[in-house]
Coordinates of C-alpha atoms (C1' of nucleotides) in Angstrom, one line a residue:
Chain N
X88 CA 102.0 103.5 93.8
X89 CA 105.5 103.3 92.9
X90 CA 108.2 105.3 91.1
X91 CA 110.1 102.8 89.2
X92 CA 110.2 99.0 88.8
X93 CA 112.3 96.7 90.9
X94 CA 111.7 93.2 89.8
X95 CA 113.7 90.0 90.2
X96 CA 113.0 86.6 88.7
X97 CA 114.9 83.6 90.0
X98 CA 114.9 79.9 89.2
X99 CA 117.3 78.0 91.4
X100 CA 117.9 75.3 93.9
X101 CA 117.9 75.6 97.7
X102 CA 121.3 75.2 99.3
X103 CA 119.7 74.4 102.6
X104 CA 116.3 73.8 104.3
X105 CA 114.3 77.0 104.7
X106 CA 114.8 78.9 108.0
X107 CA 111.4 80.0 109.5
X108 CA 111.0 82.6 112.2
X109 CA 108.0 84.4 113.5
X110 CA 107.5 88.1 114.4
X111 CA 105.9 89.0 117.7
X112 CA 102.6 89.4 115.9
X113 CA 102.9 85.9 114.7
X114 CA 103.9 86.5 111.1
X115 CA 106.2 84.0 109.4
X116 CA 109.5 85.3 108.1
X117 CA 111.2 82.6 106.0
X118 CA 114.7 82.8 104.6
X119 CA 115.9 80.7 101.6
X120 CA 119.4 80.4 100.2
X121 CA 119.0 79.9 96.5
X122 CA 121.7 79.1 94.0
X123 CA 121.7 80.2 90.3
X124 CA 124.7 79.1 88.2
X125 CA 125.8 80.5 84.9
X126 CA 128.4 79.1 82.5
X127 CA 130.5 80.6 79.9
X128 CA 133.6 79.7 77.9
X129 CA 136.7 81.8 78.2
X130 CA 139.1 82.7 75.3
X131 CA 140.9 79.4 75.6
X132 CA 137.6 77.4 75.3
X133 CA 137.6 76.4 78.9
X134 CA 134.3 76.3 80.7
X135 CA 133.9 78.7 83.6
X136 CA 131.1 78.4 86.1
X137 CA 129.9 81.0 88.5
X138 CA 127.2 80.5 91.2
X139 CA 125.3 83.3 92.9
X140 CA 123.8 82.6 96.3
X141 CA 120.7 84.7 96.7
X142 CA 119.2 85.4 100.1
X143 CA 115.4 85.3 99.7
X144 CA 112.9 86.4 102.3
X145 CA 109.2 85.4 102.3
X146 CA 106.6 86.8 104.6
X147 CA 103.3 85.8 106.0
X148 CA 101.4 82.9 104.3
X149 CA 103.9 82.7 101.6
X150 CA 106.6 82.2 104.2
X151 CA 104.6 79.5 105.9
X152 CA 104.1 77.6 102.6
X153 CA 107.8 77.8 101.8
X154 CA 108.7 76.5 105.3
X155 CA 106.3 73.6 104.9
X156 CA 107.0 72.4 101.4
X157 CA 110.5 73.5 100.4
X158 CA 113.7 71.7 101.4
X159 CA 117.4 71.5 100.6
X160 CA 118.0 70.8 96.9
X161 CA 114.5 71.7 95.8
X162 CA 114.1 73.8 92.6
X163 CA 112.0 76.9 93.0
X164 CA 110.7 79.9 91.0
X165 CA 110.8 83.2 92.9
X166 CA 109.6 86.6 91.9
X167 CA 110.2 89.6 94.0
X168 CA 112.3 92.7 94.4
X169 CA 115.8 93.6 95.6
X170 CA 116.3 95.3 99.0
X171 CA 119.6 96.6 100.2
X172 CA 120.0 96.9 103.9
X173 CA 122.7 98.5 106.0
X174 CA 123.1 97.8 109.7
X175 CA 125.8 98.2 112.3
X176 CA 127.7 95.0 113.4
X177 CA 128.6 94.2 117.0
X178 CA 132.0 95.6 116.3
X179 CA 130.5 99.0 115.4
X180 CA 131.3 98.5 111.7
X181 CA 128.8 99.1 109.0
X182 CA 127.5 95.9 107.4
X183 CA 125.5 95.6 104.1
X184 CA 123.1 92.9 103.1
X185 CA 121.2 92.3 100.0
X186 CA 117.9 90.4 100.1
X187 CA 115.3 89.4 97.6
X188 CA 111.8 90.0 99.0
X189 CA 109.6 87.4 97.4
X190 CA 106.0 88.1 96.4
X191 CA 105.5 85.0 94.3
X192 CA 106.9 81.5 94.8
X193 CA 106.4 78.3 92.9
X194 CA 107.9 74.9 93.4
X195 CA 109.2 73.3 90.3
X196 CA 109.8 69.8 89.0
X197 CA 107.0 67.9 90.8
X198 CA 107.9 66.1 94.0
X199 CA 106.5 68.4 96.6
X200 CA 106.4 66.1 99.5
X201 CA 106.3 68.0 102.7
X202 CA 109.3 68.8 104.8
X203 CA 109.9 67.1 108.1
X204 CA 108.8 70.2 109.9
X205 CA 105.5 70.5 108.1
X206 CA 102.5 70.3 110.4
X207 CA 99.3 68.8 109.1
X208 CA 97.7 71.5 106.9
X209 CA 94.8 72.3 104.8
X210 CA 96.5 74.4 102.2
X211 CA 97.0 73.4 98.6
X212 CA 100.4 72.6 97.2
X213 CA 102.2 75.1 95.3
X214 CA 100.2 78.0 96.4
X215 CA 101.5 81.5 96.0
X216 CA 100.1 84.8 97.0
X217 CA 101.0 88.5 97.4
X218 CA 100.7 90.0 100.8
X219 CA 97.9 88.6 102.8
X220 CA 99.9 87.9 105.9
X221 CA 99.1 86.2 109.2
X222 CA 96.8 88.9 110.4
X223 CA 96.5 87.8 114.0
X224 CA 93.0 87.4 115.3
X225 CA 91.5 87.1 111.9
X226 CA 90.9 83.6 110.7
X227 CA 91.7 82.9 107.0
X228 CA 88.4 81.3 106.3
X229 CA 86.7 84.6 107.2
X230 CA 88.4 86.3 104.3
X231 CA 86.1 87.6 101.6
X232 CA 87.0 86.1 98.2
X233 CA 87.6 89.6 96.8
X234 CA 90.6 90.0 99.1
X235 CA 92.3 87.1 97.2
X236 CA 93.4 89.6 94.6
X237 CA 90.5 89.4 92.1
X238 CA 88.8 92.7 91.7
X239 CA 85.5 91.3 90.5
X240 CA 83.9 88.1 89.5
X241 CA 82.9 89.9 86.4
X242 CA 86.4 89.8 85.1
X243 CA 86.4 87.2 82.3
X244 CA 88.6 84.3 83.4
Chain E
X49 CA 97.8 79.4 93.5
X50 CA 99.0 78.6 90.1
X51 CA 100.6 75.9 88.0
X52 CA 103.0 77.7 85.9
X53 CA 104.1 81.2 85.2
X54 CA 102.6 83.4 82.6
X55 CA 104.2 86.8 82.7
X56 CA 104.5 89.7 80.2
X57 CA 106.5 92.9 80.6
X58 CA 105.9 95.6 78.0
X59 CA 107.3 99.1 77.5
X60 CA 105.7 100.8 74.6
X61 CA 103.7 103.8 73.3
X62 CA 100.0 104.1 73.1
X63 CA 98.7 104.1 69.5
X64 CA 95.5 105.7 70.6
X65 CA 93.7 107.1 73.7
X66 CA 92.5 104.4 76.2
X67 CA 89.1 103.0 75.7
X68 CA 87.2 102.8 79.0
X69 CA 84.0 100.7 79.5
X70 CA 82.2 99.7 82.6
X71 CA 80.7 96.4 83.6
X72 CA 77.1 96.2 85.0
X73 CA 78.6 96.1 88.5
X74 CA 80.4 99.4 87.8
X75 CA 83.9 98.0 87.3
X76 CA 86.1 99.8 84.8
X77 CA 87.5 97.8 81.9
X78 CA 90.1 99.8 79.9
X79 CA 91.7 98.7 76.7
X80 CA 95.1 100.0 75.4
X81 CA 96.8 99.6 72.1
X82 CA 100.5 99.5 72.8
X83 CA 103.3 99.4 70.3
X84 CA 106.7 97.8 70.8
X85 CA 109.2 98.0 67.9
X86 CA 112.3 95.9 67.4
X87 CA 115.0 96.6 64.9
X88 CA 117.5 94.3 63.3
X89 CA 119.9 94.3 60.3
X90 CA 119.5 91.8 57.6
X91 CA 122.3 90.0 55.7
X92 CA 122.7 93.0 53.4
X93 CA 123.1 95.4 56.3
X94 CA 119.7 97.0 55.7
X95 CA 117.7 97.9 58.8
X96 CA 114.4 96.1 59.3
X97 CA 111.8 97.3 61.7
X98 CA 108.9 95.3 63.1
X99 CA 106.2 96.7 65.4
X100 CA 103.9 94.5 67.5
X101 CA 100.6 96.0 68.5
X102 CA 99.5 94.7 71.9
X103 CA 96.0 94.7 73.2
X104 CA 96.2 95.4 76.9
X105 CA 93.2 95.2 79.3
X106 CA 93.2 96.8 82.7
X107 CA 90.4 96.2 85.3
X108 CA 89.0 98.0 88.2
X109 CA 91.0 100.9 89.8
X110 CA 93.9 100.2 87.5
X111 CA 91.7 100.7 84.6
X112 CA 90.3 103.9 85.9
X113 CA 93.8 105.3 86.5
X114 CA 94.8 104.3 83.0
X115 CA 91.7 106.0 81.5
X116 CA 92.4 109.2 83.4
X117 CA 96.1 109.6 82.9
X118 CA 97.1 107.9 79.7
X119 CA 96.6 109.2 76.3
X120 CA 97.8 108.6 72.7
X121 CA 101.5 108.6 72.3
X122 CA 102.3 108.2 76.0
X123 CA 105.0 105.7 77.0
X124 CA 103.9 103.1 79.6
X125 CA 105.2 100.1 81.5
X126 CA 102.8 97.2 81.7
X127 CA 103.2 93.9 83.6
X128 CA 100.6 91.2 83.3
X129 CA 99.8 87.9 81.6
X130 CA 98.7 86.6 78.3
X131 CA 95.2 85.4 77.7
X132 CA 94.0 83.7 74.5
X133 CA 90.3 84.0 73.8
X134 CA 88.1 82.3 71.3
X135 CA 84.7 83.5 70.3
X136 CA 82.3 83.1 67.5
X137 CA 81.9 85.9 65.1
X138 CA 78.6 87.1 63.6
X139 CA 79.3 85.0 60.5
X140 CA 79.5 81.9 62.7
X141 CA 83.2 81.6 62.2
X142 CA 85.6 81.1 65.0
X143 CA 87.6 84.2 66.0
X144 CA 90.7 84.3 68.2
X145 CA 92.0 87.2 70.2
X146 CA 95.1 87.6 72.3
X147 CA 95.1 90.0 75.2
X148 CA 97.5 91.1 77.9
X149 CA 95.7 91.3 81.2
X150 CA 97.6 94.0 83.2
X151 CA 98.2 93.8 86.9
X152 CA 100.7 96.6 87.0
X153 CA 101.0 99.8 85.1
X154 CA 103.3 102.7 85.3
X155 CA 103.5 105.8 83.3
X156 CA 107.0 106.6 82.0
X157 CA 108.8 109.7 81.0
X158 CA 107.2 112.4 83.1
X159 CA 104.5 114.5 81.7
X160 CA 101.4 112.9 83.2
X161 CA 99.0 115.6 82.7
X162 CA 95.5 114.3 82.7
X163 CA 93.6 113.3 79.7
X164 CA 90.6 115.4 78.5
X165 CA 88.2 112.9 79.8
X166 CA 89.6 112.9 83.3
X167 CA 87.2 114.1 85.9
X168 CA 88.5 115.9 89.0
X169 CA 90.1 113.2 91.1
X170 CA 91.7 112.6 94.4
X171 CA 94.1 109.9 93.4
X172 CA 97.8 110.1 93.1
X173 CA 99.6 110.1 89.8
X174 CA 101.2 107.0 88.5
X175 CA 99.5 104.7 90.9
X176 CA 99.5 101.0 90.3
X177 CA 97.8 98.2 92.1
X178 CA 96.9 94.6 91.9
X179 CA 93.3 93.6 92.0
X180 CA 91.3 95.7 94.3
X181 CA 88.5 96.6 91.9
X182 CA 85.8 99.1 91.9
X183 CA 83.7 97.4 94.6
X184 CA 80.5 99.4 94.3
X185 CA 79.0 100.5 97.5
X186 CA 82.3 100.4 99.4
X187 CA 84.2 103.6 99.6
X188 CA 88.0 103.3 99.1
X189 CA 88.7 105.3 102.2
X190 CA 87.1 102.7 104.3
X191 CA 89.6 100.2 103.2
X192 CA 91.9 98.9 105.9
X193 CA 95.5 99.5 105.1
X194 CA 96.3 95.8 105.3
X195 CA 94.2 95.2 102.2
X196 CA 96.6 97.3 100.2
X197 CA 98.8 94.3 99.8
X198 CA 101.1 94.6 102.7
X199 CA 100.9 91.7 105.0
X200 CA 102.1 93.4 108.2
X201 CA 103.5 96.6 109.4
X202 CA 106.2 94.4 111.0
X203 CA 107.7 93.8 107.6
X204 CA 110.9 95.9 107.4
X205 CA 110.4 98.5 104.7
Chain B
X59 CA 124.2 77.1 79.2
X60 CA 123.0 77.9 82.6
X61 CA 121.5 76.2 85.7
X62 CA 118.9 78.5 86.9
X63 CA 117.6 81.9 86.0
X64 CA 118.9 85.1 87.5
X65 CA 117.1 88.0 86.0
X66 CA 116.6 91.6 87.1
X67 CA 114.3 94.2 85.5
X68 CA 114.6 97.8 86.7
X69 CA 113.0 101.1 85.7
X70 CA 114.4 104.0 87.6
X71 CA 116.2 107.3 87.5
X72 CA 119.9 108.0 87.6
X73 CA 121.1 109.6 90.8
X74 CA 124.2 110.8 89.1
X75 CA 126.0 110.9 85.7
X76 CA 127.3 107.6 84.5
X77 CA 130.9 106.7 85.5
X78 CA 132.9 105.3 82.6
X79 CA 136.2 103.5 82.9
X80 CA 138.1 101.3 80.5
X81 CA 139.9 98.0 80.9
X82 CA 143.4 97.6 79.7
X83 CA 142.1 96.0 76.6
X84 CA 140.0 99.1 75.9
X85 CA 136.6 97.8 76.9
X86 CA 134.2 100.3 78.5
X87 CA 132.9 99.6 82.0
X88 CA 130.2 101.9 83.0
X89 CA 128.6 102.2 86.4
X90 CA 125.1 103.7 87.0
X91 CA 123.4 104.5 90.3
X92 CA 119.7 103.9 89.8
X93 CA 116.9 104.7 92.2
X94 CA 113.6 102.7 92.4
X95 CA 111.1 103.9 94.9
X96 CA 108.1 102.0 96.3
X97 CA 105.4 103.5 98.4
X98 CA 103.0 101.9 100.9
X99 CA 100.6 103.0 103.6
X100 CA 101.1 101.8 107.1
X101 CA 98.4 100.8 109.6
X102 CA 97.7 104.4 110.5
X103 CA 97.2 105.4 106.9
X104 CA 100.5 107.3 106.7
X105 CA 102.4 107.0 103.4
X106 CA 105.9 105.4 103.7
X107 CA 108.4 105.6 101.0
X108 CA 111.5 103.5 100.5
X109 CA 114.1 104.0 97.8
X110 CA 116.6 101.3 96.7
X111 CA 119.8 102.5 95.1
X112 CA 121.0 100.0 92.6
X113 CA 124.6 99.7 91.3
X114 CA 124.4 98.8 87.6
X115 CA 127.4 97.8 85.5
X116 CA 127.4 97.9 81.7
X117 CA 130.2 96.5 79.6
X118 CA 131.5 97.0 76.1
X119 CA 129.4 98.8 73.5
X120 CA 126.4 99.0 75.9
X121 CA 128.6 100.7 78.4
X122 CA 129.8 103.2 75.8
X123 CA 126.2 104.1 74.8
X124 CA 125.2 104.5 78.4
X125 CA 128.2 106.8 79.0
X126 CA 127.3 108.9 75.9
X127 CA 123.5 109.3 76.3
X128 CA 122.6 108.9 79.9
X129 CA 122.9 111.5 82.6
X130 CA 121.8 112.4 86.1
X131 CA 118.0 112.3 86.5
X132 CA 117.4 110.4 83.3
X133 CA 114.8 107.5 83.4
X134 CA 116.1 104.2 82.1
X135 CA 115.1 100.5 81.7
X136 CA 117.7 97.9 82.6
X137 CA 117.6 94.2 82.3
X138 CA 120.4 92.1 83.7
X139 CA 121.4 89.8 86.5
X140 CA 122.5 90.1 90.1
X141 CA 126.1 89.5 91.0
X142 CA 127.3 89.4 94.6
X143 CA 131.0 90.1 95.1
X144 CA 133.3 89.8 98.1
X145 CA 136.6 91.5 98.4
X146 CA 139.0 92.5 101.1
X147 CA 139.2 96.1 102.1
X148 CA 142.3 98.0 102.9
X149 CA 141.8 97.3 106.5
X150 CA 141.8 93.6 105.9
X151 CA 138.1 93.3 106.5
X152 CA 135.8 91.5 104.2
X153 CA 133.6 93.7 102.1
X154 CA 130.5 92.8 100.1
X155 CA 129.0 94.5 97.1
X156 CA 125.9 93.7 95.0
X157 CA 125.8 94.7 91.4
X158 CA 123.3 94.4 88.5
X159 CA 125.2 93.3 85.4
X160 CA 123.1 94.8 82.5
X161 CA 122.6 93.1 79.3
X162 CA 119.9 95.3 78.0
X163 CA 119.4 99.1 78.4
X164 CA 116.8 101.4 77.1
X165 CA 116.4 105.1 77.7
X166 CA 112.9 106.1 78.5
X167 CA 110.7 109.2 78.2
X168 CA 112.2 110.8 75.1
X169 CA 114.8 113.6 75.5
X170 CA 117.9 111.7 74.8
X171 CA 120.2 114.6 74.0
X172 CA 123.7 113.6 74.5
X173 CA 125.7 114.1 77.6
X174 CA 128.5 116.8 77.8
X175 CA 131.1 114.1 77.6
X176 CA 129.7 112.5 74.4
X177 CA 132.0 112.6 71.5
X178 CA 130.7 112.8 68.0
X179 CA 129.3 109.3 67.2
X180 CA 127.7 107.4 64.4
X181 CA 125.5 105.1 66.6
X182 CA 121.8 105.3 66.8
X183 CA 120.0 106.6 69.8
X184 CA 118.6 104.2 72.4
X185 CA 120.5 101.2 71.1
X186 CA 120.9 98.1 73.2
X187 CA 122.8 95.0 72.7
X188 CA 124.0 91.9 74.4
X189 CA 127.7 91.2 74.6
X190 CA 129.5 92.4 71.6
X191 CA 132.3 94.3 73.5
X192 CA 134.9 96.7 72.3
X193 CA 137.1 94.0 70.7
X194 CA 140.2 96.0 70.0
X195 CA 141.7 95.7 66.6
X196 CA 138.4 94.7 65.1
X197 CA 136.3 97.3 63.5
X198 CA 132.6 97.1 64.2
X199 CA 131.7 97.6 60.5
X200 CA 133.6 94.4 59.7
X201 CA 131.1 92.5 61.8
X202 CA 128.9 90.1 59.8
X203 CA 125.3 90.8 60.3
X204 CA 124.7 87.3 61.7
X205 CA 126.8 88.2 64.7
X206 CA 124.2 90.8 65.7
X207 CA 122.2 88.1 67.3
X208 CA 119.9 87.1 64.5
X209 CA 120.4 83.4 63.7
X210 CA 119.2 83.6 60.1
X211 CA 117.5 85.9 57.7
X212 CA 115.1 83.1 57.2
X213 CA 113.5 83.8 60.5
X214 CA 110.2 85.6 59.9
X215 CA 110.4 89.1 61.3
Chain W
X277 CA 118.3 98.9 69.0
X278 CA 114.7 98.7 70.0
X279 CA 111.9 101.1 70.8
X280 CA 110.1 99.4 73.6
X281 CA 110.3 96.2 75.6
X282 CA 108.4 93.1 74.6
X283 CA 109.2 90.3 77.1
X284 CA 107.5 87.1 78.0
X285 CA 108.4 84.7 80.8
X286 CA 106.7 81.3 80.9
X287 CA 107.0 78.3 83.1
X288 CA 104.7 75.5 82.0
X289 CA 104.4 71.9 80.8
X290 CA 104.5 70.7 77.2
X291 CA 101.1 69.4 76.0
X292 CA 102.9 67.4 73.3
X293 CA 106.3 66.5 71.9
X294 CA 108.1 69.3 70.2
X295 CA 107.6 69.7 66.5
X296 CA 110.8 70.3 64.6
X297 CA 111.1 71.5 61.0
X298 CA 114.0 72.9 59.0
X299 CA 114.2 75.9 56.7
X300 CA 115.8 75.5 53.3
X301 CA 119.0 76.8 54.7
X302 CA 119.0 74.1 57.3
X303 CA 117.9 76.1 60.3
X304 CA 115.8 74.3 62.9
X305 CA 112.4 75.8 63.7
X306 CA 110.8 74.1 66.6
X307 CA 107.3 74.6 67.9
X308 CA 106.1 73.9 71.5
X309 CA 102.6 73.8 73.0
X310 CA 103.0 75.0 76.5
X311 CA 100.3 75.1 79.2
X312 CA 100.2 77.6 82.1
X313 CA 97.3 77.3 84.6
X314 CA 96.0 79.8 87.0
X315 CA 93.6 79.3 89.8
X316 CA 91.3 81.6 91.6
X317 CA 88.3 81.4 93.9
X318 CA 85.0 83.0 92.8
X319 CA 82.6 84.8 95.0
X320 CA 81.0 81.6 96.2
X321 CA 84.3 80.1 97.2
X322 CA 84.5 77.7 94.3
X323 CA 87.8 77.1 92.7
X324 CA 88.1 78.1 89.1
X325 CA 90.9 77.0 86.8
X326 CA 92.0 78.5 83.5
X327 CA 94.7 77.2 81.3
X328 CA 96.4 79.1 78.5
X329 CA 98.0 77.2 75.7
X330 CA 101.0 79.1 74.4
X331 CA 102.5 78.5 71.0
X332 CA 106.3 78.8 71.4
X333 CA 108.8 78.9 68.5
X334 CA 112.5 78.3 68.9
X335 CA 115.0 78.8 66.1
X336 CA 118.5 77.5 65.3
X337 CA 120.5 75.8 67.9
X338 CA 118.0 76.5 70.6
X339 CA 115.3 74.8 68.5
X340 CA 117.6 71.8 68.0
X341 CA 118.2 71.4 71.7
X342 CA 114.5 71.7 72.4
X343 CA 113.8 69.0 69.8
X344 CA 116.3 66.7 71.3
X345 CA 115.6 67.1 75.0
X346 CA 112.1 68.1 75.5
X347 CA 109.0 65.9 75.4
X348 CA 105.4 65.8 76.3
X349 CA 104.7 66.6 79.9
X350 CA 108.1 68.1 80.5
X351 CA 108.3 71.4 82.6
X352 CA 110.2 74.2 80.9
X353 CA 111.2 77.8 81.4
X354 CA 110.9 80.0 78.3
X355 CA 111.9 83.6 77.9
X356 CA 111.1 85.5 74.7
X357 CA 108.8 88.0 73.0
X358 CA 105.3 88.0 71.6
X359 CA 104.7 88.1 67.9
X360 CA 101.3 88.6 66.3
X361 CA 100.9 87.3 62.8
X362 CA 98.2 87.7 60.2
X363 CA 97.8 85.5 57.2
X364 CA 95.2 84.5 54.7
X365 CA 93.6 81.1 55.0
X366 CA 92.8 78.9 52.1
X367 CA 89.2 80.2 52.2
X368 CA 90.5 83.7 51.7
X369 CA 89.7 84.7 55.2
X370 CA 92.1 86.6 57.4
X371 CA 93.6 84.4 60.2
X372 CA 95.5 85.6 63.2
X373 CA 98.1 83.7 65.2
X374 CA 100.0 84.7 68.3
X375 CA 103.4 83.1 69.0
X376 CA 106.1 83.4 71.6
X377 CA 109.5 83.7 70.0
X378 CA 111.9 82.1 72.5
X379 CA 115.4 83.4 73.0
X380 CA 116.1 81.5 76.2
X381 CA 115.0 78.0 77.2
X382 CA 115.7 76.0 80.3
X383 CA 114.5 72.5 81.2
X384 CA 113.2 72.3 84.8
X385 CA 112.9 69.6 87.4
X386 CA 115.8 67.3 86.5
X387 CA 115.1 64.2 84.4
X388 CA 116.3 65.4 81.1
X389 CA 116.7 62.1 79.4
X390 CA 116.7 62.5 75.7
X391 CA 113.6 62.2 73.5
X392 CA 113.3 59.2 71.2
X393 CA 114.2 61.4 68.2
X394 CA 117.4 62.6 69.7
X395 CA 120.5 61.8 67.7
X396 CA 123.8 61.2 69.5
X397 CA 125.1 64.6 70.4
X398 CA 127.9 66.4 72.1
X399 CA 126.0 69.2 73.6
X400 CA 125.5 69.8 77.3
X401 CA 122.1 69.4 78.9
X402 CA 120.0 72.4 79.6
X403 CA 121.9 74.7 77.3
X404 CA 120.3 77.9 76.2
X405 CA 121.5 80.5 73.8
X406 CA 120.4 83.6 72.0
X407 CA 120.5 83.7 68.3
X408 CA 123.5 81.8 66.9
X409 CA 121.6 79.7 64.4
X410 CA 122.5 76.6 62.5
X411 CA 124.8 78.4 60.0
X412 CA 125.3 75.6 57.5
X413 CA 128.8 75.1 56.4
X414 CA 130.3 76.5 59.5
X415 CA 131.3 74.1 62.2
X416 CA 130.4 75.1 65.8
X417 CA 133.9 74.4 67.0
X418 CA 135.3 77.0 64.6
X419 CA 133.3 79.6 66.5
X420 CA 135.4 82.1 68.4
X421 CA 134.5 82.2 72.1
X422 CA 133.7 85.9 71.9
X423 CA 130.7 85.1 69.7
X424 CA 129.2 83.2 72.6
X425 CA 127.9 86.5 73.9
X426 CA 130.7 87.5 76.3
X427 CA 132.2 90.8 75.3
X428 CA 135.6 90.2 76.9
X429 CA 137.4 87.8 79.1
X430 CA 138.2 90.9 81.2
X431 CA 134.7 91.1 82.5
X432 CA 134.8 89.8 86.1
X433 CA 132.8 86.6 86.2
Chain V
dT128 C1' 122.2 110.9 94.8
dT129 C1' 117.2 110.4 91.2
dT130 C1' 112.2 111.0 90.2
dT131 C1' 106.8 112.6 90.8
Chain D
dT210 C1' 97.6 103.6 65.3
dT211 C1' 102.6 105.0 68.7
dT212 C1' 107.5 106.3 69.3
dT213 C1' 112.8 107.8 68.0

DNA sequence: TTTT
DNA sequence: TTTT
């Protein structure tokens, strides 16, 4: 359920390698810095460029895949939502941060060799998923297919 | 996993009440006819209108909610993907049909009283979900929260 | 031209009446506060809600229409892009602000009576446009139709 | 103005070189065949693939750029709307066709060498625009910057 | 600060 | 066939 739509679609390039951390429960939390540039001409015909640097967070399996396959410079498609956070800095001042919480990720432009940090893995390239998470103590191969997000094999495909 | 993005976002009004059918396994398959109109001015300054009539399909729980709460005239937000189908008509001729397969639905503009056909129900208004399906023989209330699409309670929310 | 895609789609409700200002050149700059709420269940089955408050900016004619027709509580569709701005506060500290720059707006759910502040106007209800601006000293009715964003009357419509 | 939203976002690969035609007034009309593939696992754990072939139309300058820079196999981002058309075939039977009318295009994944058919040109790579058209008898360099879709140089960029 |  |  939701009251409202909060949707972000980005296509950009990574400014740096992904940063992967893990929660206490073992869930991956990966952060990307993603650049999107727009260009316009001003009144004098001069070209102006402006780049936005997005902070993108990916959780669980999606975060693991991002950490394994993405690296600096790589072009990527991200779909997610905007989250505005407020926290108090060490100086007692309020700080604000805006993040894009990804629920879909897709590497663009071929390539797709693995990053240095990538361990040997069984997963397919370019995979994306919604939710799913690390779920400690529950092996992925025990997952019933229906949990993959397909309501029913009866759905025409 | 996917190779490519196929995403549709519609905001429109229903031309008719939803049509709900069920598969043999008991999954709801609901069809909507949704109008989106665009307007432009031609060279002579005359206003031209053009309406597209989209055929939207919703499966499983999402289809049930659509059948219960939507009705003719209602404004709705749909997110999904395009599917092109080919089949052979009774005259042996090839027929083509284009459908929008919804994976998100949201009623707009308040109102939201239930349709005539709606049985007494426990579900919240305006709910949307991805996949999930009817899953006969498995009561919704037995579902673990993690299956609702949230990877981990550790994710800041 | 652009290098990358930076796209935001919002459906939400206004937390307050629009705030309209004008640049020295007479262009409207309208700010909206837009709420989108998402809901999930935590591990214990309790419902959690989280609301994001978006700061949306609309320029030119689009800003004027927003100022005339929108008001507190109204549901609206916004399409635009994210812009991150940094400025220095009066205390010399860096401040950050995130805004959604709208290039499409559409009022939802009927209603659409004009706000108190709305002057008598000739424009249609629910209009949306991209760019276009106030362009002081240039009457809108002198605009050639082709500038409305339609490349050619030859395009089938 | 519009009553409703009809938006399509595609990321896919061209199944063939673009097909470029011109209207009598000299406007380019380019057609692309674009593949998007989705993958799911069925109940038995077998991987199923399904590919949709989209028919994308680009008009005016956007069509010219597509014709010059795109070719078979190239990955591309398309944003546009769905249009359903009905016409009568030579056998007197009704025929239906669904097209995506592009208003934004962006080449993905670097590369971007020009197609064989590309004439020498002055335009930047990866450009995208909305409307604008060929406008015979009107040199592009005579265009006022404001027509490029930016309402006012006063808008912070 | 909105909305259901 | 919807809607404003």
